[in-house]
Amino acid sequence: MDKLNLSKHISSSFNEEIDQVRNQVMAMGGLLEQQLRHALQAISSADTELAQQVIATDLAVNNWELTIDKTCTEIIVRRQPAASDLRLIMAIIKAIADLERIGDEIRRIARAALEQFDSHQQGLLVNLDNMGRHVGQMLHDVLDAFARMDVEMALQVHKEDKKVDVEYEAITRQLMTYMAEQPKSIPLVMNVLWSARSLERIGDRCKNLAEYVIFFVKGKVVRHSSDAQLEQEARS
Amino acid sequence: MDKLNLSKHISSSFNEEIDQVRNQVMAMGGLLEQQLRHALQAISSADTELAQQVIATDLAVNNWELTIDKTCTEIIVRRQPAASDLRLIMAIIKAIADLERIGDEIRRIARAALEQFDSHQQGLLVNLDNMGRHVGQMLHDVLDAFARMDVEMALQVHKEDKKVDVEYEAITRQLMTYMAEQPKSIPLVMNVLWSARSLERIGDRCKNLAEYVIFFVKGKVVRHSSDAQLEQEARS
């Protein structure tokens, strides 16, 4: 076996390992998409059993983080990857920390679904549901962007977060007005408000994930850049 | 120069690099302690100028994260550290992500300090200030634990988070009662509530940092362990 073949062999087996860890990230992401769908369904249909199930499944999300973390560390030790390979592994290590925190926020939403809302209060949940779908789409899109390392799609998700923030402001205003009119409802409505806050945080995390995609592809850290800077850097 | 000396030389220069990055983490942590103190001072003394200063200084916190991230990646590429050295660098990479998010929460508290509270509402801020001092102490202690890689101190901080959660619950109840009595105050009081939530999240992050210390020293991932498990694993 000559040197070239050997290096090809090493490199192809390295690629397999990288593919494996990418598949693990996708599996973790898919589980989170399902968790978010179930949490929203539980809150809008007052399904406490489903809410309990979401809370219990968060353990599986946490386990994914530990597994992927371990795989990444092993790859670094065994392969001593340089430059772009290391950048991918770093992007994955950061991504799974955000995915795990997305799981925490979903668990918080599921907890709110354990409360009993009356028919009028149910009306307040409609906007929350819409915001939830919007954030769910962001999560789906950013996972797609991650799977294909698609910078354009990552930029799209990054912009979408602004719209989620606007939705969140609107819901907050609506809920505060309701609380002022129905002071007795405050503790219950606070749960809806916390859930909206959790959705807003999930949107933030999706934005982080989009930044890791750009970091990997462009080799530039774009966190803390302004939006205009970000677009320029990502497309340059 | 014989082989042994060479390896000694490499290793001592590696230690210098590690020391450098540890000093950077301490500098970032020290800046955050100061930021938290200033944010709490701004909110309790209605000092909008100080609040603006805290918001502006968050940029310096973000820059620390980028600098330390870069230093860590360079060390991995150049040194190809194995086992415990890599574990330290991984702990640092995770720690600075949490420190940066602590900076975000402090910025949120400083934003609340831009609001004008009347003398009665000022009374609501006393408990917030107490909770803030408590969380500030946790931050200080966990940075100490990180500097000395002190597992016992990390365990202490980890336990302290439970007490902060209890304080947070008490403040939330108090504020909800106030809102129910004074519905017009809701938008203003919500700012205090968000600030309490931010402090609670900072406590969570300090708990994460404590877990990284245990992860480094013990080589065990203790995230997602129960408290009893954690103590057993950390002390074994």
Short mmCIF file of C-alpha atoms in Angstrom, two decimals:
data_model
loop_
_atom_site.label_atom_id
_atom_site.label_comp_id
_atom_site.label_asym_id
_atom_site.label_seq_id
_atom_site.Cartn_x
_atom_site.Cartn_y
_atom_site.Cartn_z
CA MET A 1 0.00 0.00 0.00
CA ASP A 2 1.59 3.28 -0.99
CA LYS A 3 1.47 6.43 1.05
CA LEU A 4 -1.21 8.05 -1.04
CA ASN A 5 -3.58 5.10 -0.63
CA LEU A 6 -2.94 4.98 3.06
CA SER A 7 -3.82 8.63 3.43
CA LYS A 8 -6.90 8.09 1.28
CA HIS A 9 -7.87 5.17 3.48
CA ILE A 10 -7.41 7.18 6.68
CA SER A 11 -9.27 10.09 5.25
CA SER A 12 -12.24 8.00 4.04
CA SER A 13 -12.55 6.33 7.44
CA PHE A 14 -12.34 9.80 9.01
CA ASN A 15 -15.18 10.88 6.75
CA GLU A 16 -17.24 7.95 7.96
CA GLU A 17 -16.73 9.04 11.53
CA ILE A 18 -17.70 12.58 10.67
CA ASP A 19 -20.80 11.31 8.86
CA GLN A 20 -21.71 9.26 11.90
CA VAL A 21 -21.54 12.26 14.22
CA ARG A 22 -23.51 14.38 11.74
CA ASN A 23 -26.20 11.70 11.67
CA GLN A 24 -26.28 11.78 15.46
CA VAL A 25 -26.82 15.54 15.40
CA MET A 26 -29.67 15.11 12.90
CA ALA A 27 -31.27 12.42 15.08
CA MET A 28 -31.05 14.73 18.11
CA GLY A 29 -32.51 17.58 16.05
CA GLY A 30 -35.34 15.40 14.73
CA LEU A 31 -36.23 14.36 18.27
CA LEU A 32 -36.37 18.05 19.29
CA GLU A 33 -38.66 18.93 16.38
CA GLN A 34 -41.02 16.19 17.54
CA GLN A 35 -40.77 17.35 21.17
CA LEU A 36 -41.69 20.91 20.21
CA ARG A 37 -44.67 19.73 18.12
CA HIS A 38 -45.91 17.59 21.00
CA ALA A 39 -45.45 20.37 23.59
CA LEU A 40 -47.49 22.80 21.46
CA GLN A 41 -50.13 20.16 20.85
CA ALA A 42 -50.28 19.42 24.58
CA ILE A 43 -50.77 23.09 25.45
CA SER A 44 -53.40 23.81 22.80
CA SER A 45 -55.45 20.65 23.40
CA ALA A 46 -54.91 20.58 27.20
CA ASP A 47 -53.39 17.12 26.89
CA THR A 48 -51.57 16.61 30.21
CA GLU A 49 -50.59 13.04 29.34
CA LEU A 50 -48.76 14.23 26.22
CA ALA A 51 -47.15 17.01 28.28
CA GLN A 52 -45.84 14.43 30.78
CA GLN A 53 -44.47 12.38 27.91
CA VAL A 54 -42.57 15.43 26.54
CA ILE A 55 -41.09 16.07 29.99
CA ALA A 56 -39.97 12.43 30.31
CA THR A 57 -38.45 12.37 26.81
CA ASP A 58 -36.14 15.30 27.64
CA LEU A 59 -33.86 12.67 29.22
CA ALA A 60 -33.29 11.17 25.76
CA VAL A 61 -32.35 14.64 24.45
CA ASN A 62 -29.80 15.01 27.25
CA ASN A 63 -28.36 11.60 26.48
CA TRP A 64 -27.86 12.57 22.86
CA GLU A 65 -25.78 15.53 23.99
CA LEU A 66 -23.53 13.33 26.12
CA THR A 67 -23.13 10.74 23.34
CA ILE A 68 -22.26 13.29 20.66
CA ASP A 69 -19.89 15.16 22.98
CA LYS A 70 -18.02 11.94 23.63
CA THR A 71 -17.85 11.03 19.94
CA CYS A 72 -16.43 14.47 19.10
CA THR A 73 -13.76 14.31 21.80
CA GLU A 74 -12.73 10.83 20.66
CA ILE A 75 -12.41 12.03 17.07
CA ILE A 76 -10.17 14.92 18.15
CA VAL A 77 -7.92 12.62 20.20
CA ARG A 78 -7.69 9.86 17.60
CA ARG A 79 -7.64 11.90 14.40
CA GLN A 80 -6.02 15.13 15.52
CA PRO A 81 -7.94 16.94 12.81
CA ALA A 82 -6.60 20.23 11.49
CA ALA A 83 -8.21 23.41 10.19
CA SER A 84 -11.57 22.74 8.52
CA ASP A 85 -12.18 19.30 10.08
CA LEU A 86 -11.58 20.71 13.53
CA ARG A 87 -13.84 23.64 12.69
CA LEU A 88 -16.66 21.21 11.87
CA ILE A 89 -16.20 19.36 15.15
CA MET A 90 -16.13 22.65 17.07
CA ALA A 91 -19.32 23.73 15.30
CA ILE A 92 -20.96 20.43 16.30
CA ILE A 93 -19.84 20.70 19.95
CA LYS A 94 -21.32 24.19 20.16
CA ALA A 95 -24.47 23.18 18.25
CA ILE A 96 -25.39 20.32 20.57
CA ALA A 97 -25.08 22.59 23.63
CA ASP A 98 -27.69 24.86 22.03
CA LEU A 99 -29.86 21.91 21.01
CA GLU A 100 -29.80 20.62 24.58
CA ARG A 101 -30.93 24.05 25.86
CA ILE A 102 -33.70 24.06 23.25
CA GLY A 103 -34.81 20.80 24.89
CA ASP A 104 -34.87 22.55 28.29
CA GLU A 105 -37.12 25.31 26.92
CA ILE A 106 -39.48 22.75 25.36
CA ARG A 107 -39.69 20.99 28.73
CA ARG A 108 -40.66 24.34 30.30
CA ILE A 109 -43.45 24.76 27.71
CA ALA A 110 -44.70 21.24 28.44
CA ARG A 111 -44.83 22.12 32.15
CA ALA A 112 -47.14 25.04 31.36
CA ALA A 113 -49.40 22.56 29.52
CA LEU A 114 -50.08 20.88 32.86
CA GLU A 115 -52.14 23.92 33.92
CA GLN A 116 -55.89 24.10 33.32
CA PHE A 117 -57.04 26.98 31.12
CA ASP A 118 -60.70 28.02 30.83
CA SER A 119 -62.31 28.58 27.40
CA HIS A 120 -61.55 32.31 27.33
CA GLN A 121 -57.93 31.75 28.29
CA GLN A 122 -57.73 29.13 25.55
CA GLY A 123 -58.14 32.07 23.17
CA LEU A 124 -54.85 33.48 24.42
CA LEU A 125 -53.13 30.30 23.37
CA VAL A 126 -53.87 30.78 19.65
CA ASN A 127 -51.10 33.32 19.16
CA LEU A 128 -48.73 31.18 21.18
CA ASP A 129 -49.49 28.27 18.87
CA ASN A 130 -48.78 30.41 15.79
CA MET A 131 -45.51 31.61 17.27
CA GLY A 132 -44.66 27.99 18.13
CA ARG A 133 -45.20 26.87 14.54
CA HIS A 134 -43.02 29.70 13.32
CA VAL A 135 -40.21 28.72 15.69
CA GLY A 136 -40.70 25.04 14.76
CA GLN A 137 -40.13 25.98 11.10
CA MET A 138 -36.94 27.86 12.07
CA LEU A 139 -35.68 24.79 13.92
CA HIS A 140 -36.48 22.58 10.93
CA ASP A 141 -34.77 24.94 8.50
CA VAL A 142 -31.64 25.44 10.57
CA LEU A 143 -31.22 21.67 10.94
CA ASP A 144 -31.52 21.42 7.15
CA ALA A 145 -28.93 24.17 6.78
CA PHE A 146 -26.68 22.29 9.20
CA ALA A 147 -27.07 18.98 7.34
CA ARG A 148 -26.14 20.57 4.01
CA MET A 149 -23.89 23.31 5.42
CA ASP A 150 -26.03 25.72 3.41
CA VAL A 151 -25.02 29.33 4.13
CA GLU A 152 -27.96 30.92 2.27
CA MET A 153 -30.47 28.92 4.28
CA ALA A 154 -28.61 29.76 7.50
CA LEU A 155 -28.85 33.47 6.63
CA GLN A 156 -32.59 33.01 6.04
CA VAL A 157 -33.07 31.52 9.52
CA HIS A 158 -30.92 34.26 11.03
CA LYS A 159 -33.25 36.91 9.58
CA GLU A 160 -36.37 35.02 10.63
CA ASP A 161 -35.48 35.50 14.29
CA LYS A 162 -36.33 39.21 14.02
CA LYS A 163 -39.91 38.28 13.02
CA VAL A 164 -40.22 35.89 15.96
CA ASP A 165 -39.10 38.72 18.27
CA VAL A 166 -41.89 40.94 16.88
CA GLU A 167 -44.44 38.16 17.44
CA TYR A 168 -43.17 37.75 20.97
CA GLU A 169 -43.57 41.48 21.71
CA ALA A 170 -47.16 41.36 20.41
CA ILE A 171 -48.07 38.35 22.56
CA THR A 172 -46.49 39.95 25.63
CA ARG A 173 -48.55 43.12 25.12
CA GLN A 174 -51.76 41.13 24.63
CA LEU A 175 -51.17 39.04 27.76
CA MET A 176 -50.32 42.07 29.90
CA THR A 177 -53.55 43.76 28.82
CA TYR A 178 -55.49 40.61 29.73
CA MET A 179 -53.81 40.41 33.14
CA ALA A 180 -54.64 44.06 33.85
CA GLU A 181 -58.32 43.33 33.06
CA GLN A 182 -58.44 40.00 34.89
CA PRO A 183 -56.04 40.29 37.82
CA LYS A 184 -57.14 36.93 39.21
CA SER A 185 -55.88 35.23 36.07
CA ILE A 186 -52.31 36.53 36.57
CA PRO A 187 -50.69 33.31 37.86
CA LEU A 188 -52.23 31.26 35.03
CA VAL A 189 -51.47 33.79 32.31
CA MET A 190 -47.88 34.03 33.53
CA ASN A 191 -47.50 30.44 32.35
CA VAL A 192 -48.48 31.47 28.83
CA LEU A 193 -46.05 34.37 29.07
CA TRP A 194 -43.19 32.09 30.20
CA SER A 195 -44.00 29.76 27.31
CA ALA A 196 -43.84 32.65 24.84
CA ARG A 197 -40.50 33.61 26.38
CA SER A 198 -39.29 30.02 25.95
CA LEU A 199 -40.27 30.09 22.27
CA GLU A 200 -38.41 33.36 21.85
CA ARG A 201 -35.33 31.76 23.40
CA ILE A 202 -35.61 28.77 21.07
CA GLY A 203 -35.62 31.25 18.17
CA ASP A 204 -32.40 32.78 19.61
CA ARG A 205 -30.81 29.34 19.79
CA CYS A 206 -31.76 28.63 16.16
CA LYS A 207 -30.00 31.88 15.30
CA ASN A 208 -26.90 30.60 17.13
CA LEU A 209 -27.06 27.37 15.12
CA ALA A 210 -27.26 29.39 11.89
CA GLU A 211 -24.11 31.25 12.97
CA TYR A 212 -22.22 27.97 13.48
CA VAL A 213 -23.07 26.94 9.90
CA ILE A 214 -21.63 30.22 8.62
CA PHE A 215 -18.62 29.80 10.95
CA PHE A 216 -17.94 26.36 9.52
CA VAL A 217 -18.36 27.21 5.85
CA LYS A 218 -16.68 30.61 5.91
CA GLY A 219 -14.18 30.02 8.69
CA LYS A 220 -15.30 33.28 10.23
CA VAL A 221 -16.87 33.85 13.59
CA VAL A 222 -19.99 35.88 12.89
CA ARG A 223 -21.44 35.90 16.36
CA HIS A 224 -21.77 39.46 17.62
CA SER A 225 -21.63 40.85 14.06
CA SER A 226 -24.33 43.29 12.98
CA ASP A 227 -26.89 41.94 10.49
CA ALA A 228 -25.38 43.87 7.59
CA GLN A 229 -21.87 42.67 8.49
CA LEU A 230 -23.15 39.12 8.79
CA GLU A 231 -24.68 39.06 5.31
CA GLN A 232 -21.60 40.61 3.80
CA GLU A 233 -19.26 38.16 5.51
CA ALA A 234 -21.39 35.11 4.80
CA ARG A 235 -21.72 35.92 1.11
CA SER A 236 -18.15 37.11 0.49
CA MET B 1 19.47 18.60 23.87
CA ASP B 2 18.23 15.11 24.68
CA LYS B 3 14.74 13.86 24.04
CA LEU B 4 13.65 14.18 27.62
CA ASN B 5 14.62 17.83 27.79
CA LEU B 6 12.91 18.54 24.52
CA SER B 7 9.68 17.01 25.73
CA LYS B 8 10.05 18.94 28.99
CA HIS B 9 10.53 22.09 26.99
CA ILE B 10 7.47 21.45 24.83
CA SER B 11 5.39 20.58 27.82
CA SER B 12 6.41 23.66 29.82
CA SER B 13 5.63 25.93 26.90
CA PHE B 14 2.28 24.12 26.58
CA ASN B 15 1.64 24.88 30.23
CA GLU B 16 2.35 28.53 29.57
CA GLU B 17 -0.26 28.55 26.82
CA ILE B 18 -2.77 26.87 29.09
CA ASP B 19 -2.01 29.39 31.84
CA GLN B 20 -2.52 32.20 29.38
CA VAL B 21 -5.97 30.94 28.35
CA ARG B 22 -6.91 30.38 32.01
CA ASN B 23 -5.94 33.96 32.77
CA GLN B 24 -8.12 35.10 29.89
CA VAL B 25 -11.09 33.18 31.35
CA MET B 26 -10.47 34.81 34.75
CA ALA B 27 -10.32 38.27 33.15
CA MET B 28 -13.62 37.59 31.36
CA GLY B 29 -15.14 36.34 34.61
CA GLY B 30 -13.89 39.34 36.56
CA LEU B 31 -15.44 41.67 34.01
CA LEU B 32 -18.77 39.83 34.38
CA GLU B 33 -18.69 40.14 38.17
CA GLN B 34 -18.21 43.87 37.76
CA GLN B 35 -20.99 44.05 35.15
CA LEU B 36 -23.44 42.28 37.47
CA ARG B 37 -22.55 44.57 40.39
CA HIS B 38 -23.05 47.64 38.20
CA ALA B 39 -26.37 46.37 36.76
CA LEU B 40 -27.76 45.76 40.26
CA GLN B 41 -26.50 49.14 41.44
CA ALA B 42 -28.08 50.80 38.39
CA ILE B 43 -31.47 49.20 39.06
CA SER B 44 -31.53 49.91 42.81
CA SER B 45 -30.33 53.50 42.54
CA ALA B 46 -32.18 54.27 39.26
CA ASP B 47 -28.85 55.18 37.65
CA THR B 48 -29.63 55.14 33.90
CA GLU B 49 -26.13 56.32 33.00
CA LEU B 50 -24.57 53.32 34.74
CA ALA B 51 -27.15 51.05 33.06
CA GLN B 52 -26.14 52.40 29.64
CA GLN B 53 -22.51 51.79 30.51
CA VAL B 54 -23.25 48.15 31.41
CA ILE B 55 -25.07 47.68 28.10
CA ALA B 56 -22.15 49.17 26.15
CA THR B 57 -19.56 47.05 28.01
CA ASP B 58 -21.29 43.81 26.94
CA LEU B 59 -19.36 44.21 23.68
CA ALA B 60 -16.11 43.67 25.61
CA VAL B 61 -17.58 40.48 27.13
CA ASN B 62 -18.43 39.20 23.65
CA ASN B 63 -14.93 40.00 22.42
CA TRP B 64 -13.43 37.95 25.25
CA GLU B 65 -15.45 34.95 24.10
CA LEU B 66 -14.13 35.27 20.54
CA THR B 67 -10.53 35.74 21.72
CA ILE B 68 -10.57 32.74 24.06
CA ASP B 69 -12.34 30.55 21.50
CA LYS B 70 -9.59 31.34 19.01
CA THR B 71 -6.80 30.68 21.52
CA CYS B 72 -8.32 27.27 22.38
CA THR B 73 -8.67 26.21 18.75
CA GLU B 74 -5.09 27.24 18.04
CA ILE B 75 -3.85 25.20 21.00
CA ILE B 76 -5.71 22.11 19.76
CA VAL B 77 -4.30 22.46 16.24
CA ARG B 78 -0.73 23.20 17.32
CA ARG B 79 -0.44 20.98 20.38
CA GLN B 80 -2.80 18.12 19.56
CA PRO B 81 -3.40 17.65 23.28
CA ALA B 82 -4.56 14.27 24.53
CA ALA B 83 -6.79 13.14 27.39
CA SER B 84 -6.68 15.54 30.34
CA ASP B 85 -5.24 18.53 28.47
CA LEU B 86 -7.95 18.26 25.85
CA ARG B 87 -10.51 17.89 28.63
CA LEU B 88 -9.35 21.19 30.11
CA ILE B 89 -9.63 22.97 26.76
CA MET B 90 -13.10 21.48 26.20
CA ALA B 91 -14.15 22.65 29.68
CA ILE B 92 -12.91 26.16 28.83
CA ILE B 93 -14.71 26.24 25.46
CA LYS B 94 -17.97 25.27 27.15
CA ALA B 95 -17.37 27.64 30.09
CA ILE B 96 -16.90 30.74 27.95
CA ALA B 97 -20.15 30.04 26.07
CA ASP B 98 -21.94 30.10 29.44
CA LEU B 99 -20.04 33.21 30.55
CA GLU B 100 -21.06 35.00 27.36
CA ARG B 101 -24.74 34.13 28.02
CA ILE B 102 -24.36 35.39 31.59
CA GLY B 103 -23.29 38.67 29.96
CA ASP B 104 -26.50 38.65 27.87
CA GLU B 105 -28.64 38.22 31.00
CA ILE B 106 -26.80 41.05 32.77
CA ARG B 107 -27.45 43.28 29.74
CA ARG B 108 -31.17 42.43 30.07
CA ILE B 109 -31.12 43.46 33.74
CA ALA B 110 -29.40 46.73 32.83
CA ARG B 111 -32.17 47.39 30.27
CA ALA B 112 -34.77 47.09 33.05
CA ALA B 113 -32.78 49.70 34.99
CA LEU B 114 -33.66 52.21 32.27
CA GLU B 115 -37.30 52.20 33.49
CA GLN B 116 -38.54 54.68 36.10
CA PHE B 117 -39.90 53.12 39.28
CA ASP B 118 -41.90 55.10 41.86
CA SER B 119 -41.06 54.95 45.58
CA HIS B 120 -43.47 52.08 46.33
CA GLN B 121 -42.17 50.04 43.41
CA GLN B 122 -38.65 50.68 44.65
CA GLY B 123 -39.66 48.49 47.60
CA LEU B 124 -40.12 45.58 45.21
CA LEU B 125 -36.53 45.95 44.14
CA VAL B 126 -35.10 45.10 47.57
CA ASN B 127 -35.63 41.35 47.18
CA LEU B 128 -34.27 41.52 43.65
CA ASP B 129 -31.13 43.17 45.01
CA ASN B 130 -30.72 40.43 47.64
CA MET B 131 -31.16 37.72 45.02
CA GLY B 132 -28.66 39.56 42.83
CA ARG B 133 -26.03 39.57 45.58
CA HIS B 134 -26.60 35.89 46.16
CA VAL B 135 -26.11 35.11 42.45
CA GLY B 136 -23.08 37.44 42.37
CA GLN B 137 -21.51 35.37 45.16
CA MET B 138 -22.20 32.16 43.20
CA LEU B 139 -20.48 33.66 40.16
CA HIS B 140 -17.51 34.71 42.27
CA ASP B 141 -17.23 31.28 43.91
CA VAL B 142 -17.55 29.29 40.70
CA LEU B 143 -14.83 31.39 39.08
CA ASP B 144 -12.64 30.64 42.11
CA ALA B 145 -13.47 26.94 41.77
CA PHE B 146 -12.56 27.16 38.08
CA ALA B 147 -9.24 28.90 38.77
CA ARG B 148 -8.20 26.25 41.31
CA MET B 149 -10.14 23.35 39.77
CA ASP B 150 -11.61 22.86 43.23
CA VAL B 151 -14.29 20.13 43.17
CA GLU B 152 -15.57 20.77 46.72
CA MET B 153 -16.17 24.44 45.97
CA ALA B 154 -17.86 23.51 42.68
CA LEU B 155 -20.20 21.17 44.59
CA GLN B 156 -20.98 24.03 46.99
CA VAL B 157 -22.00 26.32 44.10
CA HIS B 158 -24.03 23.52 42.56
CA LYS B 159 -26.08 23.19 45.76
CA GLU B 160 -26.46 26.96 46.13
CA ASP B 161 -28.51 27.10 42.91
CA LYS B 162 -31.43 25.39 44.70
CA LYS B 163 -31.57 28.29 47.18
CA VAL B 164 -31.56 30.83 44.38
CA ASP B 165 -34.49 28.99 42.78
CA VAL B 166 -36.43 29.27 46.06
CA GLU B 167 -35.68 33.00 46.24
CA TYR B 168 -36.85 33.37 42.65
CA GLU B 169 -40.16 31.62 43.40
CA ALA B 170 -40.74 33.94 46.38
CA ILE B 171 -40.05 37.08 44.33
CA THR B 172 -42.34 35.85 41.54
CA ARG B 173 -45.19 35.29 44.00
CA GLN B 174 -44.67 38.71 45.59
CA LEU B 175 -44.64 40.47 42.21
CA MET B 176 -47.74 38.63 40.96
CA THR B 177 -49.62 39.67 44.08
CA TYR B 178 -48.55 43.27 43.53
CA MET B 179 -49.66 43.17 39.89
CA ALA B 180 -53.06 41.76 40.87
CA GLU B 181 -53.51 44.69 43.30
CA GLN B 182 -52.11 47.34 40.96
CA PRO B 183 -53.03 46.26 37.43
CA LYS B 184 -51.74 49.53 35.98
CA SER B 185 -48.27 48.69 37.22
CA ILE B 186 -48.10 45.44 35.24
CA PRO B 187 -45.82 46.58 32.38
CA LEU B 188 -43.36 48.13 34.84
CA VAL B 189 -43.41 45.22 37.29
CA MET B 190 -42.88 42.79 34.41
CA ASN B 191 -39.43 44.36 34.05
CA VAL B 192 -38.62 43.41 37.63
CA LEU B 193 -39.96 39.92 36.96
CA TRP B 194 -37.80 39.53 33.83
CA SER B 195 -34.79 40.70 35.83
CA ALA B 196 -35.49 38.10 38.53
CA ARG B 197 -35.76 35.51 35.76
CA SER B 198 -32.42 36.68 34.36
CA LEU B 199 -30.79 36.28 37.77
CA GLU B 200 -32.26 32.79 38.04
CA ARG B 201 -30.74 31.94 34.65
CA ILE B 202 -27.36 33.29 35.74
CA GLY B 203 -27.58 30.92 38.72
CA ASP B 204 -28.26 28.06 36.27
CA ARG B 205 -25.21 29.02 34.24
CA CYS B 206 -23.04 29.08 37.37
CA LYS B 207 -24.28 25.55 38.01
CA ASN B 208 -23.15 24.60 34.48
CA LEU B 209 -19.72 26.08 35.19
CA ALA B 210 -19.50 24.05 38.40
CA GLU B 211 -20.25 20.91 36.36
CA TYR B 212 -17.39 21.67 33.96
CA VAL B 213 -14.97 21.86 36.90
CA ILE B 214 -16.13 18.42 38.06
CA PHE B 215 -15.95 17.15 34.46
CA PHE B 216 -12.36 18.32 34.17
CA VAL B 217 -11.11 17.02 37.51
CA LYS B 218 -13.01 13.73 37.54
CA GLY B 219 -13.15 13.07 33.80
CA LYS B 220 -16.84 12.36 34.23
CA VAL B 221 -19.74 14.17 32.65
CA VAL B 222 -22.05 15.03 35.52
CA ARG B 223 -24.54 17.13 33.63
CA HIS B 224 -27.97 15.57 33.88
CA SER B 225 -26.99 13.57 37.00
CA SER B 226 -29.22 13.76 40.07
CA ASP B 227 -27.81 15.72 43.02
CA ALA B 228 -27.05 12.58 45.02
CA GLN B 229 -25.32 10.98 42.01
CA LEU B 230 -23.37 14.18 41.43
CA GLU B 231 -21.97 14.31 44.95
CA GLN B 232 -21.07 10.66 44.90
CA GLU B 233 -19.34 10.92 41.52
CA ALA B 234 -17.53 14.15 42.35
CA ARG B 235 -16.19 12.79 45.64
CA SER B 236 -15.33 9.28 44.47
#
